[in-house]
CSV table of C-alpha atoms and ligand atoms in Angstrom, one decimal:
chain,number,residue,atom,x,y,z
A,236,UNK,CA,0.0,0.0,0.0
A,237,UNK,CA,1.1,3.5,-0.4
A,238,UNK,CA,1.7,6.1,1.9
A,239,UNK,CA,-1.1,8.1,0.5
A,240,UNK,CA,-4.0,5.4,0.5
A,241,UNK,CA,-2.6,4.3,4.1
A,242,UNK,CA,-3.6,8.0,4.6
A,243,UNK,CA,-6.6,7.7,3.5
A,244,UNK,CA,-7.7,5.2,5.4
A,245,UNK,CA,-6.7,5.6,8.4
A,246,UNK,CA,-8.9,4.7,11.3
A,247,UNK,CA,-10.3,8.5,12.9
A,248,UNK,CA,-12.6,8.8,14.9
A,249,UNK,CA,-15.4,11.6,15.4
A,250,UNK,CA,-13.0,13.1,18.2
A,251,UNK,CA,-10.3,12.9,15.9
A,252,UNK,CA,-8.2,10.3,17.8
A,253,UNK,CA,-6.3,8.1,15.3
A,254,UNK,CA,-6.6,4.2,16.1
A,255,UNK,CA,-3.1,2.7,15.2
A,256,UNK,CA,-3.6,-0.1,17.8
A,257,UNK,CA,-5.3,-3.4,18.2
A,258,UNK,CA,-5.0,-5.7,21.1
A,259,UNK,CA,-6.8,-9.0,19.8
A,260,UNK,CA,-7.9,-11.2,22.0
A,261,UNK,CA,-6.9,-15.2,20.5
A,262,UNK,CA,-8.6,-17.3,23.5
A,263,UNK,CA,-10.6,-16.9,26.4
A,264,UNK,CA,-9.4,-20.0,28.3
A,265,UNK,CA,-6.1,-19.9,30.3
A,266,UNK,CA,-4.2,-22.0,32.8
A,267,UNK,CA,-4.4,-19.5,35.8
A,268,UNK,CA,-8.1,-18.4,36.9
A,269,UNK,CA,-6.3,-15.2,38.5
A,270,UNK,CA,-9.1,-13.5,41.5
A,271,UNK,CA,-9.7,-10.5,40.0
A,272,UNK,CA,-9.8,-11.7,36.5
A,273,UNK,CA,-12.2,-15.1,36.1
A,274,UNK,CA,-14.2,-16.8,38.4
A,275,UNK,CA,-12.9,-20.3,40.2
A,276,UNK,CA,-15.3,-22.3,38.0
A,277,UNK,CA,-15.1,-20.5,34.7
A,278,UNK,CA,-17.3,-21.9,31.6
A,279,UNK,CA,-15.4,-21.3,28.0
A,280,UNK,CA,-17.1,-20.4,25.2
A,281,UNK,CA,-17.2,-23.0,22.9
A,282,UNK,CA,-15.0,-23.6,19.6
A,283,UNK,CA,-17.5,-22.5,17.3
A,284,UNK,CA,-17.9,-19.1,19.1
A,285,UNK,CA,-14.8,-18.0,18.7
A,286,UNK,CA,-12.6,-16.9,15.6
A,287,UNK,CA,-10.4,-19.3,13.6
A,288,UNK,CA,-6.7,-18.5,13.5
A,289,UNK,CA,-7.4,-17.8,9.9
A,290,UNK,CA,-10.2,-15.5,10.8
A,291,UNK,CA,-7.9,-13.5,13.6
A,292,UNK,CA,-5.2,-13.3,10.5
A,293,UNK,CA,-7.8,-11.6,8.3
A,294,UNK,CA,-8.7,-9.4,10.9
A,295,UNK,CA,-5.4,-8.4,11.8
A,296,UNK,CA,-4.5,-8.2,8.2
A,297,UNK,CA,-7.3,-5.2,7.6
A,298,UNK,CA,-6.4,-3.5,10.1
A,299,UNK,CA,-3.1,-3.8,9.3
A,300,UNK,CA,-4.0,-2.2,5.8
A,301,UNK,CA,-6.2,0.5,7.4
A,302,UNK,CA,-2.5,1.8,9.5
A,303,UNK,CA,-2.5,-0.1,12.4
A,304,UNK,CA,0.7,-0.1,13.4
A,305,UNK,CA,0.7,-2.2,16.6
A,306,UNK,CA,-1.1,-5.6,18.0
A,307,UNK,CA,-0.9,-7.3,21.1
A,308,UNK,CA,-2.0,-10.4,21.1
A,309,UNK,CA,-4.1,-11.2,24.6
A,310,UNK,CA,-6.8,-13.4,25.6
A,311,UNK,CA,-7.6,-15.8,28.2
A,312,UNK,CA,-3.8,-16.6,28.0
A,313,UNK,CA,-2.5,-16.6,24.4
A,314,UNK,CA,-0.1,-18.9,24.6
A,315,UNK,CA,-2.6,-21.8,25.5
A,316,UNK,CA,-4.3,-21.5,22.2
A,317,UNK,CA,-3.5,-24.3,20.1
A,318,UNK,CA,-1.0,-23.6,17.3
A,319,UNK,CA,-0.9,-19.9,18.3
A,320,UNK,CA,2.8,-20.1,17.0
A,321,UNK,CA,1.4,-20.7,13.2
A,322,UNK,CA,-0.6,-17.4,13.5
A,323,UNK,CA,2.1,-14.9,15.5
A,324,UNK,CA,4.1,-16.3,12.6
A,325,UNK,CA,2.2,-15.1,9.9
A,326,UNK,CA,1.4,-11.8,12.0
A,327,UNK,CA,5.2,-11.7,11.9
A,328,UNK,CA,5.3,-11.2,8.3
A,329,UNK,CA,2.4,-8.8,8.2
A,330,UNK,CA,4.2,-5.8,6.0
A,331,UNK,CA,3.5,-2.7,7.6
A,332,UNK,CA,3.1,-3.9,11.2
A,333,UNK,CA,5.6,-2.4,13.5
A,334,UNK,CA,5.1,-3.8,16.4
A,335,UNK,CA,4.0,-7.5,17.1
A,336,UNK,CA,3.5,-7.9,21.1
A,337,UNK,CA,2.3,-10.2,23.4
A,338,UNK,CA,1.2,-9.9,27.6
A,339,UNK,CA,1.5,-13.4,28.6
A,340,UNK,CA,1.1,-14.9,32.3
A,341,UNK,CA,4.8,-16.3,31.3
A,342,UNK,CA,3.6,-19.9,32.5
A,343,UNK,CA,4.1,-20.9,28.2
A,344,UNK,CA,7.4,-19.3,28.1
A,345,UNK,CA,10.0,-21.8,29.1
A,346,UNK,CA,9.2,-23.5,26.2
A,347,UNK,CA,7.8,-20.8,23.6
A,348,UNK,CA,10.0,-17.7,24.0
A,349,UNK,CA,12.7,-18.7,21.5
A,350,UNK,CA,10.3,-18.8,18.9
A,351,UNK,CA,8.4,-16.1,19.6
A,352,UNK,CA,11.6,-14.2,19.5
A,353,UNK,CA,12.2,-15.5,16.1
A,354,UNK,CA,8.7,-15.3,14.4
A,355,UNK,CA,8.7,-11.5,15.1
A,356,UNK,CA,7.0,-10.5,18.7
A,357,UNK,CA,9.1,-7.8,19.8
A,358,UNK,CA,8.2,-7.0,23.5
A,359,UNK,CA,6.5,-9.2,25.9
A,360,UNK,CA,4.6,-8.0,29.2
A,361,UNK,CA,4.3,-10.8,31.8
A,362,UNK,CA,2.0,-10.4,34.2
A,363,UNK,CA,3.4,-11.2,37.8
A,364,UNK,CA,1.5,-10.3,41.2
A,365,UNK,CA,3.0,-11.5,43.7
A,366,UNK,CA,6.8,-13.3,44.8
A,367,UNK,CA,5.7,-15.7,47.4
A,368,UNK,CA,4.6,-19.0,45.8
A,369,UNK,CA,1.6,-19.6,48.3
A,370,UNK,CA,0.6,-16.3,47.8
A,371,UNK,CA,1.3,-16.5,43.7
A,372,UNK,CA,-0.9,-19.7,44.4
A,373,UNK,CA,-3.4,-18.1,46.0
A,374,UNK,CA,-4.0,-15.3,43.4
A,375,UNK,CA,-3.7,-17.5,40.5
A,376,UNK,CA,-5.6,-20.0,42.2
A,377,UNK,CA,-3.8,-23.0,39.8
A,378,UNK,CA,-0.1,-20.8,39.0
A,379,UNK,CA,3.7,-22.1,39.7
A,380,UNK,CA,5.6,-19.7,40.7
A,381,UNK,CA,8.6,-21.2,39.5
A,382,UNK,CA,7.5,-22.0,36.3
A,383,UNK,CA,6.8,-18.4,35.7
A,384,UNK,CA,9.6,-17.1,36.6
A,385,UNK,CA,11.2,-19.5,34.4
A,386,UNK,CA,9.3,-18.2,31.9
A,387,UNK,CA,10.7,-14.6,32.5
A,388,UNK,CA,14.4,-16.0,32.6
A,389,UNK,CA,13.8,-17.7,29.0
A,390,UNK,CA,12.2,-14.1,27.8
A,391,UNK,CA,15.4,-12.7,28.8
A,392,UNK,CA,17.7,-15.2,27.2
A,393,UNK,CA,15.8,-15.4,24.4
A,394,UNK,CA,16.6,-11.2,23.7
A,395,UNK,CA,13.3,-9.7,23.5
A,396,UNK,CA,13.4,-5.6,23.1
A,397,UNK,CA,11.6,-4.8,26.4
A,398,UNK,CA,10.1,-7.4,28.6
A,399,UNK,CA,7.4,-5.4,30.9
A,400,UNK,CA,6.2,-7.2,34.2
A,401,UNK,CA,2.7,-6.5,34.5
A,402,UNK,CA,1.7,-6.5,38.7
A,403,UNK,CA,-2.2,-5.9,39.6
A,404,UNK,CA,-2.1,-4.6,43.6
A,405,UNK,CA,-4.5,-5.0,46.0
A,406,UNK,CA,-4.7,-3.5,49.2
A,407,UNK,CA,-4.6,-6.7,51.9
A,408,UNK,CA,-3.6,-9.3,49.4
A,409,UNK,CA,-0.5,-7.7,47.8
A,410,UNK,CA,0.5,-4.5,48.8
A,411,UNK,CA,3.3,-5.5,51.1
A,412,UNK,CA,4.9,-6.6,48.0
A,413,UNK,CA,5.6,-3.9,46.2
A,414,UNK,CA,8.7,-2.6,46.8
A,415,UNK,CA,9.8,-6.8,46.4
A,416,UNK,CA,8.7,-5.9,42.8
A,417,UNK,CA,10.6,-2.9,42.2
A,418,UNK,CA,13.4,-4.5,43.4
A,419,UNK,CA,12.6,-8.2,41.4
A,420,UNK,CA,12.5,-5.7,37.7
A,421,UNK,CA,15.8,-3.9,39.1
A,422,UNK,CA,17.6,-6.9,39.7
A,423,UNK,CA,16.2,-8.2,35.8
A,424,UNK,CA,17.0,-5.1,34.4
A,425,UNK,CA,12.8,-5.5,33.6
A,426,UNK,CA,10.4,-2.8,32.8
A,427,UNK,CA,7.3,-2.9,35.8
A,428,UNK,CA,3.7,-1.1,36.0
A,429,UNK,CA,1.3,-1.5,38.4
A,430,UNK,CA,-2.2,-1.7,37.5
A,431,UNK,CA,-5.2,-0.8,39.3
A,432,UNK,CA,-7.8,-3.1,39.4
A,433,UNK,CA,-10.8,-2.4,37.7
A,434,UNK,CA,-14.7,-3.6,38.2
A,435,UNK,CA,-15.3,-6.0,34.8
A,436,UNK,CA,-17.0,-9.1,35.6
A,437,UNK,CA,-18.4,-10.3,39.1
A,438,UNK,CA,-15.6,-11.6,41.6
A,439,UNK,CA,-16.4,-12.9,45.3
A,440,UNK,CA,-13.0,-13.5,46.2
A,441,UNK,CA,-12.6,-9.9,47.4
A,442,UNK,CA,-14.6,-6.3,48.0
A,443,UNK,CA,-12.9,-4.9,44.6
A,444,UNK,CA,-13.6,-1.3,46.8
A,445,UNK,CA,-11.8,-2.3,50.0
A,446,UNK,CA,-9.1,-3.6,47.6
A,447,UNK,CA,-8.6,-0.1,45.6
A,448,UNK,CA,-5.0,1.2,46.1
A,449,UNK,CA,-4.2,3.8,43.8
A,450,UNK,CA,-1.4,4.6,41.7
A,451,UNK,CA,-0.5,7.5,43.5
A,452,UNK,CA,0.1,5.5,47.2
A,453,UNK,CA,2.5,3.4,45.8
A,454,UNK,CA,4.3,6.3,44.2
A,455,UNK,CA,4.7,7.3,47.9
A,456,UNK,CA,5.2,3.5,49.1
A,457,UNK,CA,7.8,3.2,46.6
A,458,UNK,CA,9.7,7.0,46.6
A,459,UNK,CA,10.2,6.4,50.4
A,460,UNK,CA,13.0,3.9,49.3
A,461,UNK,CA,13.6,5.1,45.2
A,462,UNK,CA,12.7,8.4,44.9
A,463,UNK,CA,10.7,8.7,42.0
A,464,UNK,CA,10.8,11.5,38.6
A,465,UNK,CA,8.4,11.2,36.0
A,466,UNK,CA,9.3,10.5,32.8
A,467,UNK,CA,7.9,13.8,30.6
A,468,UNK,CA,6.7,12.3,26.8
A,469,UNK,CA,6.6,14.4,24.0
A,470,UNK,CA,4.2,13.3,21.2
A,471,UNK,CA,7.5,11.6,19.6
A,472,UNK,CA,8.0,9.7,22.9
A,473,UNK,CA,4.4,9.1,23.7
A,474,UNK,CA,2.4,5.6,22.4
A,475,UNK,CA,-0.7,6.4,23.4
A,476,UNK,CA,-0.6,3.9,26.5
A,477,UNK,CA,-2.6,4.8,29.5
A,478,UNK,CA,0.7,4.2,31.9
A,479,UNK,CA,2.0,7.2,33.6
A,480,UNK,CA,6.2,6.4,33.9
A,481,UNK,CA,8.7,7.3,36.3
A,482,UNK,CA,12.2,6.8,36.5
A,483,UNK,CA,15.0,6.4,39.4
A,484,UNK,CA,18.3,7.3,39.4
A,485,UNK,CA,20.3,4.5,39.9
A,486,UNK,CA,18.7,2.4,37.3
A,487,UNK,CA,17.5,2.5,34.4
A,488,UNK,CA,14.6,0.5,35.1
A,489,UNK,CA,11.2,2.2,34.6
A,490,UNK,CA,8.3,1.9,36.8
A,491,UNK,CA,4.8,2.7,35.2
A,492,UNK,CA,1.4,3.1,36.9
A,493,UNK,CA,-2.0,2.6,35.2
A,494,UNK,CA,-5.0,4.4,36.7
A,495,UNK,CA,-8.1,3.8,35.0
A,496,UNK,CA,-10.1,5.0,38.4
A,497,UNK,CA,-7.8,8.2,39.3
A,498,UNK,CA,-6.3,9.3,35.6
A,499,UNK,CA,-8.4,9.7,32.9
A,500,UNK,CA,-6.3,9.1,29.6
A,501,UNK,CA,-9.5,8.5,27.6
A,502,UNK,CA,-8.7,11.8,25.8
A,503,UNK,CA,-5.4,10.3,24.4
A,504,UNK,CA,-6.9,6.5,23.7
A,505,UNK,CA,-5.3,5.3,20.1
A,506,UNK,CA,-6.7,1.8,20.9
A,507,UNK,CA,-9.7,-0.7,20.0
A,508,UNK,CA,-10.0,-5.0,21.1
A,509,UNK,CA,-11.2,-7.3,19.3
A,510,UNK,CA,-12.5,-9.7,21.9
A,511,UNK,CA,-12.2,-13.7,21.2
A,512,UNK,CA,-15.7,-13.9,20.0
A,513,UNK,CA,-14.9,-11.7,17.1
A,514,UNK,CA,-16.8,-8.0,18.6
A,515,UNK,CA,-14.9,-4.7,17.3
A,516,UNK,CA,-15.0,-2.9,21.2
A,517,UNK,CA,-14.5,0.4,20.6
A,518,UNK,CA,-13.5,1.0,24.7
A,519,UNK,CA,-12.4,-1.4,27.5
A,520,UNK,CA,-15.1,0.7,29.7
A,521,UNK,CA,-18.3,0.2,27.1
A,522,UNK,CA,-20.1,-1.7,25.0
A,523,UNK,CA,-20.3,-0.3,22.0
A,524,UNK,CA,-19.2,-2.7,19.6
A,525,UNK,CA,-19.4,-4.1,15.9
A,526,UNK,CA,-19.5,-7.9,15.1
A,527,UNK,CA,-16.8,-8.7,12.6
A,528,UNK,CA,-17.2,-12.7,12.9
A,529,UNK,CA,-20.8,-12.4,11.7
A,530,UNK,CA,-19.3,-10.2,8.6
A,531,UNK,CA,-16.4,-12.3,8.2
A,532,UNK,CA,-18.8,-15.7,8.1
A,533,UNK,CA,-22.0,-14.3,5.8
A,534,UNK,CA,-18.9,-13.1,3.3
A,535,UNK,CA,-15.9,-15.1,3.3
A,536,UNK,CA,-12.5,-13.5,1.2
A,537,UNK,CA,-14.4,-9.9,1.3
A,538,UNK,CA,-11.2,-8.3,2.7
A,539,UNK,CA,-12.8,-4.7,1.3
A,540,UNK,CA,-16.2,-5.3,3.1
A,541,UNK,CA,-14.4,-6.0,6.2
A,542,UNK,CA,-12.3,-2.9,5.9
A,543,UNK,CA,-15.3,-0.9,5.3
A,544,UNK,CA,-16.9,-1.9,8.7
A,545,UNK,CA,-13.7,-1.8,10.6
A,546,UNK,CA,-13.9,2.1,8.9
A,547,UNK,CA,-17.3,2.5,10.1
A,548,UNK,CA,-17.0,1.0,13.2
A,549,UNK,CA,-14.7,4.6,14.2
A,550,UNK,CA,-18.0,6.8,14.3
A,551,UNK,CA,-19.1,4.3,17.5
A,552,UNK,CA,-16.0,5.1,19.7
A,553,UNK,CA,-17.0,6.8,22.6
A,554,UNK,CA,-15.3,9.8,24.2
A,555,UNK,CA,-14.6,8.3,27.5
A,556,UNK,CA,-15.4,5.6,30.0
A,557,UNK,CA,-16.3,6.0,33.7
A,558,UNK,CA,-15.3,3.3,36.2
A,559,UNK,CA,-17.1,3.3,39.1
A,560,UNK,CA,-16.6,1.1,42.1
A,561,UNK,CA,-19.2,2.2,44.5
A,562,UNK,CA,-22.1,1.1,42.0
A,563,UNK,CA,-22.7,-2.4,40.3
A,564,UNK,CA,-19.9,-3.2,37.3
A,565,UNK,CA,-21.3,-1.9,34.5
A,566,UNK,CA,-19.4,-4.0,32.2
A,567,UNK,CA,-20.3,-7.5,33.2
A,568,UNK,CA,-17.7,-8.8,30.8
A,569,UNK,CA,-14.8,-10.4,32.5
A,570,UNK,CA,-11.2,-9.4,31.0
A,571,UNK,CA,-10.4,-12.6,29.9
A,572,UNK,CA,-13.6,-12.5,27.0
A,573,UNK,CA,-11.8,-8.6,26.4
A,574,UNK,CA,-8.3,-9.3,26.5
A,575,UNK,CA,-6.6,-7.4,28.6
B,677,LIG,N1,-3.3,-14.1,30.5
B,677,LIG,C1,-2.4,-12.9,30.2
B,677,LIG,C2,-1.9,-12.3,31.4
B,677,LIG,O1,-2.4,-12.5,32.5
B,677,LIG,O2,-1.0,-11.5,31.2
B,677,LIG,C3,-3.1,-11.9,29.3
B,677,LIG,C4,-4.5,-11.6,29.6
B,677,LIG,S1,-4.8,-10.8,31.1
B,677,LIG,C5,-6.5,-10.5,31.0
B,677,LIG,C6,-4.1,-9.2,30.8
B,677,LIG,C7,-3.8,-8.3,32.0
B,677,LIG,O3,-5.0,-7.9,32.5
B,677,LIG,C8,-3.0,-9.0,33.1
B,677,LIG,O4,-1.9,-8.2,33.4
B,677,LIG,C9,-4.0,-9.0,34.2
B,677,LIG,O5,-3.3,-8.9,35.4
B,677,LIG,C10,-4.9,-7.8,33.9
B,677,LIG,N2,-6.2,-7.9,34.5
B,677,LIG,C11,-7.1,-8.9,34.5
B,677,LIG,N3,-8.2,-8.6,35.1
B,677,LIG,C12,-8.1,-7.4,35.6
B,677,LIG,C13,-8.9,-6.5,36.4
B,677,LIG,N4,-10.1,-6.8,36.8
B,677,LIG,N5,-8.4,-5.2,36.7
B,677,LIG,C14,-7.1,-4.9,36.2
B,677,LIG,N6,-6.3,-5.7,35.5
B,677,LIG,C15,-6.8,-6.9,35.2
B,678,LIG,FE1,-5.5,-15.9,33.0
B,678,LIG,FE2,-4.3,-13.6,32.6
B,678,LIG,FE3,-6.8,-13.7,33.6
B,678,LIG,FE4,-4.8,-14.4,35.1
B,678,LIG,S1,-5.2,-12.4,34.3
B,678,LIG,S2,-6.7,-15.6,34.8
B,678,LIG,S3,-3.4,-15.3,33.6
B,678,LIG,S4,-6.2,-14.3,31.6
């Protein structure tokens, strides 16, 4: 494609926000049924439901052609999809994709990250919550500790560009833990952000309200020890990710913060998910949404229809979201159906 039709077509929506990024979710299942994320006994949808890795290469391939730049591939966990490595191989070879990336509980690793290295992902978050194995247990409910941080030890052999731990914190179950973090990504020379938890699907495991902690109390937990300077993005810098970063001094490790509750980056949001069942969802925090596996199943091989409802699709994308933890979730989705 040229630079002028990629012009052209490029994804804007009516607030003017250009959409260059798609995380795509490849499964719902997963190995881990983490608290805040699935419930113990989870029901998957079944094979029929969900999109083909042909279908998820089409998809990515329009989107591709209408100047995405980046995907990360999410689920459920992505790595237990079977022969995930066939697709994040063609995905490798997608001309005019930047960026191929993957967040990944790491429990796959040990045995995938060589390939995944070779086939093209570039950078690789790995979601890690806690360093205690009864605790990791606990969280994950079915997790190995070890295993996972096998996983991160493989990433790092296997010469990924950034690796990025992902930690969720709640207050009472994890938040005596995370200075052990900063200290785990200094050690790894690692990339960390913490990550508020936010209300999408019913949990019982814990009072998601009594659990808040916000970004900016572990900016404080933490600068007691590393004192803490933001990292200032220009609009070269900047890619459109709702982390807020901040370096330290002595390393040149750095820690980001996502606040869905207390920072609203909705104004900056480059982003859309397509969830496993095949739905365009224009924001993590609504449901507006456009079904691409019905269009992709009534017309098989129409690349150009496809486009033309990914295009239309833009005029759905809400300004913002609002999170609220005092009333009811208002998305009764869990994040494992949205990738995360
Ligand atoms: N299985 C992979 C993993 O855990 O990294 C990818 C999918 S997971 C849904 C993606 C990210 O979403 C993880 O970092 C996880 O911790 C986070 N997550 C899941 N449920 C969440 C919630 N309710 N609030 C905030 N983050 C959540
Ligand atoms: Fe699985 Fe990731 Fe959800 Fe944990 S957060 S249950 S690893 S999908």
């Amino acid at each position: 494609m040229t630079t002028h039709e990629s012009a052209n077509s490029a994804l804007i929506d009516r607030f003017g926000r250009q959409v260059n990024y798609v995380r795509l979710s490849v499964t719902d299942r997963c190995d881990f049924r983490c608290v805040y994320c699935m419930a113990e006994d989870m029901t998957f949808l079944p094979r029929q439901q969900i999109l083909t890795l042909e279908e998820l290469y089409d998809v990515a391939r329009a989107f591709v052609s209408l100047g995405v730049k980046k995907i990360r591939l999410t689920g459920g966990e992505p790595l237990v999809r079977k022969n995930i490595l066939s697709l994040i191989e063609r995905l490798g070879q997608l001309e005019g994709l930047d960026e191929l990336v993957l967040t990944t509980n790491g429990s796959q690793l040990p045995k995938m990250a060589k390939d995944l290295k070779a086939f093209g992902v570039k950078r690789i978050n790995i979601s890690l919550d806690s360093l205690d194995p009864v605790r990791f247990r606990e969280l994950t409910r079915t997790g190995d500790l070890s295993n996972v941080i096998a996983g991160i030890d493989a990433a790092r052999d296997a010469g990924f560009e950034r690796i990025k731990i992902n930690a969720v914190i709640m207050r009472g179950r994890n938040e005596d833990e995370v200075l052990n973090l900063v200290n785990f990504a200094r050690e790894r020379k690692l990339d960390l952000s913490f990550i508020e938890e936010m209300p999408l699907g019913n949990i019982t495991e814990h009072d998601r309200q009594l659990a808040f902690i916000s970004s900016s109390e572990l900016r404080d937990i933490i600068s007691a020890t590393f004192p803490l300077h933001p990292v200032v993005n220009d609009a070269s810098t900047y890619t459109g990710g709702p982390s807020e970063y901040y370096s330290m001094s002595d390393s040149a490790v750095q820690l980001g913060f996502i606040s869905p509750h207390s920072h609203n980056f909705c104004h900056l949001c480059n982003r859309v998910r397509v969830t496993v069942e095949g739905r365009l969802l224009l924001c993590l925090g609504n449901e507006h949404s456009v079904d691409l596996k019905e269009i992709l199943r009534a017309h098989p091989g129409d690349s150009q229809l496809l486009k033309q409802s990914i295009r239309e699709a833009m005029n759905l994308k809400p300004e913002r979201h609002y999170f609220s933890l005092e009333d009811e979730p208002q998305i009764v989705r869990f994040m494992n159906m949205t990738g995360g």
